[in-house]
Coordinates of C-alpha atoms and ligand atoms in Angstrom, one line a residue:
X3 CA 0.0 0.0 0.0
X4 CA 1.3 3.5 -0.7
X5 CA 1.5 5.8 2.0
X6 CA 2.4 9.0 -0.4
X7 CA 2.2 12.7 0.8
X8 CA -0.5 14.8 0.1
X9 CA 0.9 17.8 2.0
X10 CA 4.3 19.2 2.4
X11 CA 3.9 21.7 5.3
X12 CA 1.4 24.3 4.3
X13 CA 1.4 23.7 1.1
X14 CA -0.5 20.5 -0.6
X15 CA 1.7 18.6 -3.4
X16 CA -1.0 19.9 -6.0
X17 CA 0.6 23.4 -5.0
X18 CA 4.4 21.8 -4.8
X19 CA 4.3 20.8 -8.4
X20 CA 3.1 23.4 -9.9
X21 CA 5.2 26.2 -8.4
X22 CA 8.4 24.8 -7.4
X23 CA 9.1 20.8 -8.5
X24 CA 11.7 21.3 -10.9
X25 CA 11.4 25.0 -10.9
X26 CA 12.9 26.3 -6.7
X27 CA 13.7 25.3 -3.5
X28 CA 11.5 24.8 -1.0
X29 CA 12.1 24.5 2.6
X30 CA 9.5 22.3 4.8
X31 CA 9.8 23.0 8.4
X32 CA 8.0 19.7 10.2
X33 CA 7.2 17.9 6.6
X34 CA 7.7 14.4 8.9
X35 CA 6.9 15.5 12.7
X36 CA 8.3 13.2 15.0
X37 CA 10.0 11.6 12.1
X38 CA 13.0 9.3 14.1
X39 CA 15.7 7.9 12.5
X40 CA 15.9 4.4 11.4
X41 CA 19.4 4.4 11.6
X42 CA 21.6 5.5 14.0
X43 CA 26.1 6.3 13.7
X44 CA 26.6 3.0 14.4
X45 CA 24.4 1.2 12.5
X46 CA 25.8 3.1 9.5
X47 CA 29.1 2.9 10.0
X48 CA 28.0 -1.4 10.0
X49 CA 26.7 -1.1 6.5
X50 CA 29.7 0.9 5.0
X51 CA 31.7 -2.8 6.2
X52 CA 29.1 -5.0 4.2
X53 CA 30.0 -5.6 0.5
X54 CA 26.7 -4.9 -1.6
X55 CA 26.3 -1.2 0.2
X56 CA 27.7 1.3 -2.0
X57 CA 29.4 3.6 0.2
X58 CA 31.9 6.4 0.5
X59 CA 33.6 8.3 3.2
X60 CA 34.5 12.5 2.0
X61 CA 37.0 13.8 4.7
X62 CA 37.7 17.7 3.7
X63 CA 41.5 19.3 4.9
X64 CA 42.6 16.0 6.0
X65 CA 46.6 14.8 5.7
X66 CA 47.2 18.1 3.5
X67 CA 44.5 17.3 0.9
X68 CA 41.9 19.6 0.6
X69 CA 39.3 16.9 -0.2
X70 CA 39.5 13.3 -0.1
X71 CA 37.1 10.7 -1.5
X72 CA 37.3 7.2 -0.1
X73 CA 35.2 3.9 -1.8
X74 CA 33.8 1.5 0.4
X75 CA 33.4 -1.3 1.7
X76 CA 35.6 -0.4 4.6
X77 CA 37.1 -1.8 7.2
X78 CA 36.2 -1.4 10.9
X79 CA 39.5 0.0 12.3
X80 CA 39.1 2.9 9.6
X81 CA 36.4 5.1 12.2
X82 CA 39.2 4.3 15.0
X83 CA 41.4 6.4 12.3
X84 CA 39.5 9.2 11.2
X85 CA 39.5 12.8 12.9
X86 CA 36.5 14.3 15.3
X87 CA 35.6 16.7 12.2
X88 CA 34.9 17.1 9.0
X89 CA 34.1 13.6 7.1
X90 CA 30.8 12.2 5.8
X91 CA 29.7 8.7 5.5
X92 CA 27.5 8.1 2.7
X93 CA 25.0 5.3 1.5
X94 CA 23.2 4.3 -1.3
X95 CA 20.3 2.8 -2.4
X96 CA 19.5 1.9 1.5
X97 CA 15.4 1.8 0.3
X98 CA 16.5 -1.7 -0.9
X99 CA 17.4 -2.8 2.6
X100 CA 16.2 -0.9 5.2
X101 CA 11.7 -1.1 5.9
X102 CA 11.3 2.6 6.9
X103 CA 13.2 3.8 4.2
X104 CA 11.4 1.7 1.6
X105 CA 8.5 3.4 3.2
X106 CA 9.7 7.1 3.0
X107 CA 10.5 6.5 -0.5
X108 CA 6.9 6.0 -1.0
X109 CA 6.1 9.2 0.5
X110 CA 6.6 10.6 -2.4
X111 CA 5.0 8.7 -4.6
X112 CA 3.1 11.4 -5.8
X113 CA 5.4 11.8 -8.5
X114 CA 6.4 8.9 -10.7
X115 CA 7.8 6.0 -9.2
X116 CA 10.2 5.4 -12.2
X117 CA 11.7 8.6 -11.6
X118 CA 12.7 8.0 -8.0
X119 CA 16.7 6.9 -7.9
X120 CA 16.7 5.7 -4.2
X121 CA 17.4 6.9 -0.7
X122 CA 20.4 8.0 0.6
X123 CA 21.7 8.3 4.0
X124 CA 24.4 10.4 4.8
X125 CA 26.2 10.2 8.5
X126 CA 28.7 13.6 9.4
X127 CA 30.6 14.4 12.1
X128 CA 30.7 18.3 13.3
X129 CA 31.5 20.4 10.3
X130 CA 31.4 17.6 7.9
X131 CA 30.1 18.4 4.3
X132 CA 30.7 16.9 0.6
X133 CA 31.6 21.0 -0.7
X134 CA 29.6 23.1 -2.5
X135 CA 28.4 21.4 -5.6
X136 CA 25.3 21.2 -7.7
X137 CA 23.3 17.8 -8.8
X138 CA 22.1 16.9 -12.0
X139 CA 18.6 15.5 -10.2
X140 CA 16.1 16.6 -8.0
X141 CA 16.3 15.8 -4.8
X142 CA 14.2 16.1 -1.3
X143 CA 17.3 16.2 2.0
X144 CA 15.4 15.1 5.0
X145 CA 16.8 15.8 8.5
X146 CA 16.7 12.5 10.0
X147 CA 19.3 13.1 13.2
X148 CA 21.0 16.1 14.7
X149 CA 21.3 19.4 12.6
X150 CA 22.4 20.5 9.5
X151 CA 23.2 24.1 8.2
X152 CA 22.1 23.8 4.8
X153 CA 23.0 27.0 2.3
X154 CA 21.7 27.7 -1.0
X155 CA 23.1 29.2 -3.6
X156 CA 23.6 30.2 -7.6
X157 CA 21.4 28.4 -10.4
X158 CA 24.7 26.5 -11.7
X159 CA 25.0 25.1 -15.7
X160 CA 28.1 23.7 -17.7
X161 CA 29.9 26.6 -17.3
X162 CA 30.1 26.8 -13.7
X163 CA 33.7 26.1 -12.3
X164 CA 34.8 23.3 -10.4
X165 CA 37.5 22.6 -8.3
X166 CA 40.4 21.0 -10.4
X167 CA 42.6 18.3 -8.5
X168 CA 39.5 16.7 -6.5
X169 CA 38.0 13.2 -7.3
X170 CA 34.6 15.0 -6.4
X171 CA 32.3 17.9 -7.8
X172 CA 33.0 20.9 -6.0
X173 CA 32.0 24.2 -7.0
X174 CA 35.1 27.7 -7.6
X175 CA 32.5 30.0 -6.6
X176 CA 29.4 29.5 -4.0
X177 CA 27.1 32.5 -3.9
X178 CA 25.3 31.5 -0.7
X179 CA 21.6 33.2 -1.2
X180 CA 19.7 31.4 1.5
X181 CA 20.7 29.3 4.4
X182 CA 18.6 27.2 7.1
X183 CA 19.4 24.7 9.8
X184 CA 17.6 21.7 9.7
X185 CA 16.3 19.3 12.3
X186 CA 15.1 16.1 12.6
X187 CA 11.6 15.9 10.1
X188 CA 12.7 19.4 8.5
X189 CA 12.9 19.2 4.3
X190 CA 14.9 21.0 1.8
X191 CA 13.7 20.1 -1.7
X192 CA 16.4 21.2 -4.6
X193 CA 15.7 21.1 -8.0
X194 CA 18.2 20.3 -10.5
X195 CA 21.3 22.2 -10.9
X196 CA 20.7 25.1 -8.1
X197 CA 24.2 25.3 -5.8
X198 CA 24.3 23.3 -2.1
X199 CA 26.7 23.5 0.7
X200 CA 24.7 21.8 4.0
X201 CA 27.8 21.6 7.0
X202 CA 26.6 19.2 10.0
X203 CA 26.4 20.7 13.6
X204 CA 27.5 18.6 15.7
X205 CA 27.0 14.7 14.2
X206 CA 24.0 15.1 12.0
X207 CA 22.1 11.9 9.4
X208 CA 20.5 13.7 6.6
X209 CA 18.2 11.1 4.3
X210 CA 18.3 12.1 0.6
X211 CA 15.7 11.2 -1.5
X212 CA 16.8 10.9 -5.2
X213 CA 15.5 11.5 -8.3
X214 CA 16.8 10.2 -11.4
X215 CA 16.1 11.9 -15.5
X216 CA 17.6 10.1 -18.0
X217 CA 20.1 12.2 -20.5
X218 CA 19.1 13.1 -24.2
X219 CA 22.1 11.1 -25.0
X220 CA 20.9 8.0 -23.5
X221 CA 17.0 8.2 -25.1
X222 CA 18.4 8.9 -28.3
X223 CA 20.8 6.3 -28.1
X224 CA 18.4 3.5 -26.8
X225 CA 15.6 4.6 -29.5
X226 CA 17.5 4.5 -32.6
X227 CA 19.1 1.1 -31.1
X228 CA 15.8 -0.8 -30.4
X229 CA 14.8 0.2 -33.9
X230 CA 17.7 -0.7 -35.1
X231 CA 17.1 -4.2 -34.4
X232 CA 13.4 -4.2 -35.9
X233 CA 15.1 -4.0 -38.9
X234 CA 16.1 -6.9 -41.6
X235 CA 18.7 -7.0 -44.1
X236 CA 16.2 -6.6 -47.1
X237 CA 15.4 -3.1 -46.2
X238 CA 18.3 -0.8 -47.8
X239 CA 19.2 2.6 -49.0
X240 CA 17.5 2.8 -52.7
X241 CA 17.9 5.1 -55.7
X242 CA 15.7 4.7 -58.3
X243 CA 15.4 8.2 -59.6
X244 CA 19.3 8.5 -59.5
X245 CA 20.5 11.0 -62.4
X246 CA 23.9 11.5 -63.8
X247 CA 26.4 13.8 -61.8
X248 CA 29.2 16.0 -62.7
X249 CA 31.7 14.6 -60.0
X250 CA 31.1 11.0 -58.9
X251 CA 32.7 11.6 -55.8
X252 CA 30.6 14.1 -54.7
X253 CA 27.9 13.7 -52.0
X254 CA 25.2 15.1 -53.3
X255 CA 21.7 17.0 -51.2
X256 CA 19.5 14.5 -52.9
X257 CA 21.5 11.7 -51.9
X258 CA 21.6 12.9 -48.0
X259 CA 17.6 13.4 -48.8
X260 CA 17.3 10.1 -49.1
X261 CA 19.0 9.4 -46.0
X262 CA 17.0 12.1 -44.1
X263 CA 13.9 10.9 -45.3
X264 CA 14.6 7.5 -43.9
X265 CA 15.5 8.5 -40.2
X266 CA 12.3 11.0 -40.4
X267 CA 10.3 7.8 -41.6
X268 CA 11.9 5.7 -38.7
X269 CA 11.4 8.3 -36.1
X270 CA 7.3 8.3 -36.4
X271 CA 7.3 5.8 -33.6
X272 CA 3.9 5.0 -32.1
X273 CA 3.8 5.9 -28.1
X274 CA 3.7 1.7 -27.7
X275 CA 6.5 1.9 -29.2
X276 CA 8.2 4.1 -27.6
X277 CA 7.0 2.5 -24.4
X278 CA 8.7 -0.8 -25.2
X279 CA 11.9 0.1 -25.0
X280 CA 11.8 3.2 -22.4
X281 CA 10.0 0.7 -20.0
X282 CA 12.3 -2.0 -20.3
X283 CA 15.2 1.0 -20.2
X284 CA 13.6 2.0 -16.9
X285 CA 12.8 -0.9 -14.9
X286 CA 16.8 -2.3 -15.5
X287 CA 18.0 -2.9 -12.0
X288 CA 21.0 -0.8 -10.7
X289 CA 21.9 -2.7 -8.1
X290 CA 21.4 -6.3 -9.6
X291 CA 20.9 -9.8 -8.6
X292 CA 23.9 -11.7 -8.7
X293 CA 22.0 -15.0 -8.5
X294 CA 20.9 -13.7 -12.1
X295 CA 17.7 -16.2 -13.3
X296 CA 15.9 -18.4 -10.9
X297 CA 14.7 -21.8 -11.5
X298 CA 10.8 -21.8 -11.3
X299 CA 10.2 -24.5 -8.4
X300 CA 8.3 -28.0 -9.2
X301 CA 5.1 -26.6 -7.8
X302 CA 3.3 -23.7 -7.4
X303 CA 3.6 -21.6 -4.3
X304 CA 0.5 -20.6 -2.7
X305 CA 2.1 -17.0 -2.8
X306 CA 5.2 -14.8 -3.9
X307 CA 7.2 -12.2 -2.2
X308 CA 8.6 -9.3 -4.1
X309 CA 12.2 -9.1 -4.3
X310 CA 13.4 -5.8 -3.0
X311 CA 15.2 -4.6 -5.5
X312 CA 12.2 -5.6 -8.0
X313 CA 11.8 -2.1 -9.9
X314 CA 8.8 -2.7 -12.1
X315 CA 6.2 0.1 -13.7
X316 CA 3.2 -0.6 -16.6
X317 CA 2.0 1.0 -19.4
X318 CA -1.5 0.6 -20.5
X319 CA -2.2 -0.4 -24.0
X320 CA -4.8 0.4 -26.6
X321 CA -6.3 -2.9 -26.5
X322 CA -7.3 -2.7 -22.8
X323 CA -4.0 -4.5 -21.6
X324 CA -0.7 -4.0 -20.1
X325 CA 2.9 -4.1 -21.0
X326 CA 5.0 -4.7 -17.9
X327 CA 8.1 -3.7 -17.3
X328 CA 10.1 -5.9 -14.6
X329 CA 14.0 -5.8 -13.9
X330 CA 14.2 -5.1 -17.9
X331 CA 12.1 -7.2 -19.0
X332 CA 9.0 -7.1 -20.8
X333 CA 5.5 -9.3 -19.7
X334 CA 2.6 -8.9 -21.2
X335 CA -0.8 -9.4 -19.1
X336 CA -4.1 -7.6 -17.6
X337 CA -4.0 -3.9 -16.2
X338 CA -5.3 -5.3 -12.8
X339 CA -2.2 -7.9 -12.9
X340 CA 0.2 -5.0 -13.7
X341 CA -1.3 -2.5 -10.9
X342 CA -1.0 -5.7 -8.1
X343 CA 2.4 -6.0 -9.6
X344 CA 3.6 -2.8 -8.9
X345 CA 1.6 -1.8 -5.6
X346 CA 1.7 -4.9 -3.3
X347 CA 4.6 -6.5 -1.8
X348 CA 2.5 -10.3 -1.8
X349 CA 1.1 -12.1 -4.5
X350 CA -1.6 -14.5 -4.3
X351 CA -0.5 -16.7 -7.5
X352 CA -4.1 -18.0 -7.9
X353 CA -5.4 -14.5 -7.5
X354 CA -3.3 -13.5 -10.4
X355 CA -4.0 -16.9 -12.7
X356 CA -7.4 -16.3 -12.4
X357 CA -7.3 -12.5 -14.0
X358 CA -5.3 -14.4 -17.1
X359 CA -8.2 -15.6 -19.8
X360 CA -6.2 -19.2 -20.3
X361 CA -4.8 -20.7 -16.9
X362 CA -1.2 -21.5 -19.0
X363 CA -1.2 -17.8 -19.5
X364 CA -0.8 -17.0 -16.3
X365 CA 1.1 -19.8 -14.9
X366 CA 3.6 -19.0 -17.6
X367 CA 3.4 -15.3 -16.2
X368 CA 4.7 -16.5 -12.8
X369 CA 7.1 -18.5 -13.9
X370 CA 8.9 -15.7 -15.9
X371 CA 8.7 -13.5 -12.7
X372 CA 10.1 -16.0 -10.4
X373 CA 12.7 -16.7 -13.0
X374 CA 13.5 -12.7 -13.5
X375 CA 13.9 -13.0 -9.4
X376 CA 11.5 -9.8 -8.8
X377 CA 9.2 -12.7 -6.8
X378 CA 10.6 -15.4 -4.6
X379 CA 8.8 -18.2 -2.7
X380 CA 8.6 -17.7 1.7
X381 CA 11.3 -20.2 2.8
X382 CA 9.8 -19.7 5.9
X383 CA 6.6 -21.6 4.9
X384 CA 8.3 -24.7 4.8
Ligands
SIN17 C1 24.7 15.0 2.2 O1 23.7 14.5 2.6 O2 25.7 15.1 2.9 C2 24.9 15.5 0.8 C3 23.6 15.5 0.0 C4 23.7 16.5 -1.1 O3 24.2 17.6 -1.0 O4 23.2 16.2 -2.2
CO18 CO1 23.8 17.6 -3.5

C-alpha cells in the first residue's frame, strides 16, 4: 500500500508541483513531525563494512589534501582512524534494505515512481560536508538526526567552475543566497542544478531522496538502437530516380535526402513503441541480482514475495492490456495484474491466474517472474 504525501507543510503537493518541482527550492519545516531515525552512527558505520552497500567516506583538509574521496566497503579499524571533524559517511540505495526507508520513499509517490533513484543516508561528524556542488537531479534532503546548516546558492550550468585536483564535484564559486538549519523531520527540496553547501552541527544523518532523469544522450541512443534491431537485411538505402552527376565523388543533397527521409520515416514511432523500450530502459536494475535467473520450483507456491530490489512500472495499452516492465524485462498481461504488480509486496499466484483468460497464461506469467527473481517463494513456509 502507498502511503504517499498529500501535504508538504502548508502547502498540498497539488501546490508543490506546480510552483516549485523542478522549478525552486523549498524549505519544509515539520514535513515528517516526529519523524526518528531508522538508523543510527553505528548502525551506519556497520553497513559501510558489508560488501553490496555502495558507500563512501568524504574527509575535507585531511593529511594536507583539501578533499578526499574514499570507496567502500571499509574496514572497521578505519572510524578508530578518522579525525573528530569534517568527514561524511555516505549510503546508497539503502530503500533496498532498510523497511522505513522503503516506506519514505513512498512518501513521495506522488510523482512517478520510475523517476525516484533511491534513498540516501548520509552520517557527518561536526563540520562535515561533501563541498559546494550542484546535482544533475532533484532531490528532497530530510533531517533525519541532529542538525544541518544547509546554504543555497547560484542556479549553476556547464559553465560553472569546479575545483580542479579533487575526485569529487565541488564548485570555484558559491554564492550563498539562503541558508537554514535543519532538524530532525525538516525538508529541503532542490531542484536540479541550483548550488548546495549543507555543513553538520554537531553529528548530524540527513536522508536524501533521489531522483533520477535520464540524459538526451541516452533516449536517443536506446531509441534508434531498439529500432535498429526491428530491422532486416532486405530493407536498404534505394535510388531509383538517380541521375547523372558532374563529380562522382561528390555527395550530393538528394543523396543525404534520401538518407534524411529515412530517419524521419523511422522516427514516427507510435507511443507503444516508444514504451517498449523506455519501459524495459527504466525498470533495468541498478543494483542487480547476482544469482541472475531463478529456477521456477516444481510446484506452485501458494504466494510470492517481491524481491526488493524488483523495480517494475506498466504502461497501459490500446487494447485494454498491459505491458510490464520488470528488472528489464517485458510481460505482457491484464491492467489489474500489472497494478497488483507494482503496488503490493504479496502475491496470491491464484489471485493472479485467475485474471489471465487461459490458466497456461498465467502460470507461464509467474514462472517468468520467479525466473527474473522480482518474486521469490517464503522459505519460511516450509
Ligand atoms: C549530504 O547529505 O551530505 C549531501 C547530500 C547532497 O548535497 O546532495
Ligand atoms: Co547535493
Amino acid at each position: 500500500m502507498s502511503h504517499k504525501l498529500s501535504q508538504l507543510g502548508d502547502i498540498s503537493v497539488e501546490q508543490f508541483l506546480s510552483e516549485y518541482w523542478q522549478q525552486k527550492p523549498l524549505l519544509i519545516r515539520q514535513a515528517l513531525p516526529g519523524f526518528e531515525t531508522p538508523l543510527s552512527p553505528d548502525e551506519m558505520a556497520g553497513l559501510s563494512l558489508e560488501e553490496e552497500i555502495e558507500s563512501r567516506i568524504v574527509l575535507e583538509s585531511h593529511q594536507d589534501k583539501p578533499w578526499q574521496l574514499l570507496k567502500g566497503p571499509f574496514e572497521e579499524t578505519l572510524y578508530q582512524e578518522l579525525p573528530d571533524r569534517n568527514w561524511t559517511l555516505l549510503l546508497q540505495a539503502l530503500d533496498l534494505y532498510i523497511p522505513e526507508l522503503k516506506d519514505l520513499r513512498e512518501k513521495f509517490q506522488f510523482l512517478p515512481d520510475w523517476r525516484l533513484d533511491d534513498v540516501m543516508a548520509s552520517f557527518a561528524v561536526d563540520g562535515g560536508s561533501v563541498g559546494p556542488h550542484y546535482d544533475h537531479y532533484d532531490v528532497f534532503l530530510l533531517q533525519g538526526y541532529g542538525k544541518r546548516h544547509w546554504q543555497i546558492g547560484q542556479s549553476c550550468n556547464e559553465d560553472s567552475a569546479q575545483l580542479a585536483g579533487t575526485p569529487l564535484n565541488i564548485l570555484q564559486e558559491f554564492q550563498c543566497l539562503e541558508s537554514h538549519v535543519l532538524e530532525p523531520g525538516d525538508i529541503l527540496y532542490l531542484p536540479p542544478k541550483v548550488a548546495h553547501w549543507g555543513i553538520a552541527q554537531g553529528d548530524c544523518i540527513t536522508y536524501s531522496v533521489g531522483f533520477r532523469a535520464p540524459s538526451q544522450a541516452q533516449l536517443v541512443e536506446e531509441h534508434f538502437q531498439s529500432l535498429a534491431e526491428s530491422f532486416s537485411e532486405f530493407q536498404r538505402y534505394q535510388d531509383p530516380s538517380i541521375k547523372t552527376r558532374a563529380h562522382s565523388h561528390e555527395l550530393l543533397s538528394e543523396d543525404i535526402k534520401r538518407v534524411q527521409d529515412i530517419l524521419l520515416e523511422r522516427l514516427k514511432s507510435s507511443p507503444e513503441e516508444i514504451a517498449q523500450w523506455f519501459g524495459r530502459m527504466l525498470s533495468e536494475t541498478k543494483y542487480c541480482n547476482e544469482a541472475g535467473l531463478a529456477e521456477p520450483p516444481c510446484e506452485l507456491p501458494e504466494y510470492l514475495i517481491k524481491a526488493s530490489e524488483t523495480r517494475c512500472l506498466f504502461f497501459r495499452k490500446q487494447d485494454g492490456s498491459a505491458e510490464l516492465f520488470v528488472n528489464g524485462e517485458q510481460l505482457h498481461c491484464p491492467v489489474q495484474v500489472a497494478i497488483d504488480i507494482c503496488e503490493q509486496d504479496t502475491l496470491v499466484c491464484q489471485d493472479v491466474i485467475r485474471q489471465f483468460e487461459k490458466d497456461e497464461a498465467g502460470l507461464s506469467f509467474i514462472q517468468q517472474l520467479i525466473s527474473l527473481t522480482a518474486y521469490f517463494e517464503d522459505q519460511d513456509d516450509y
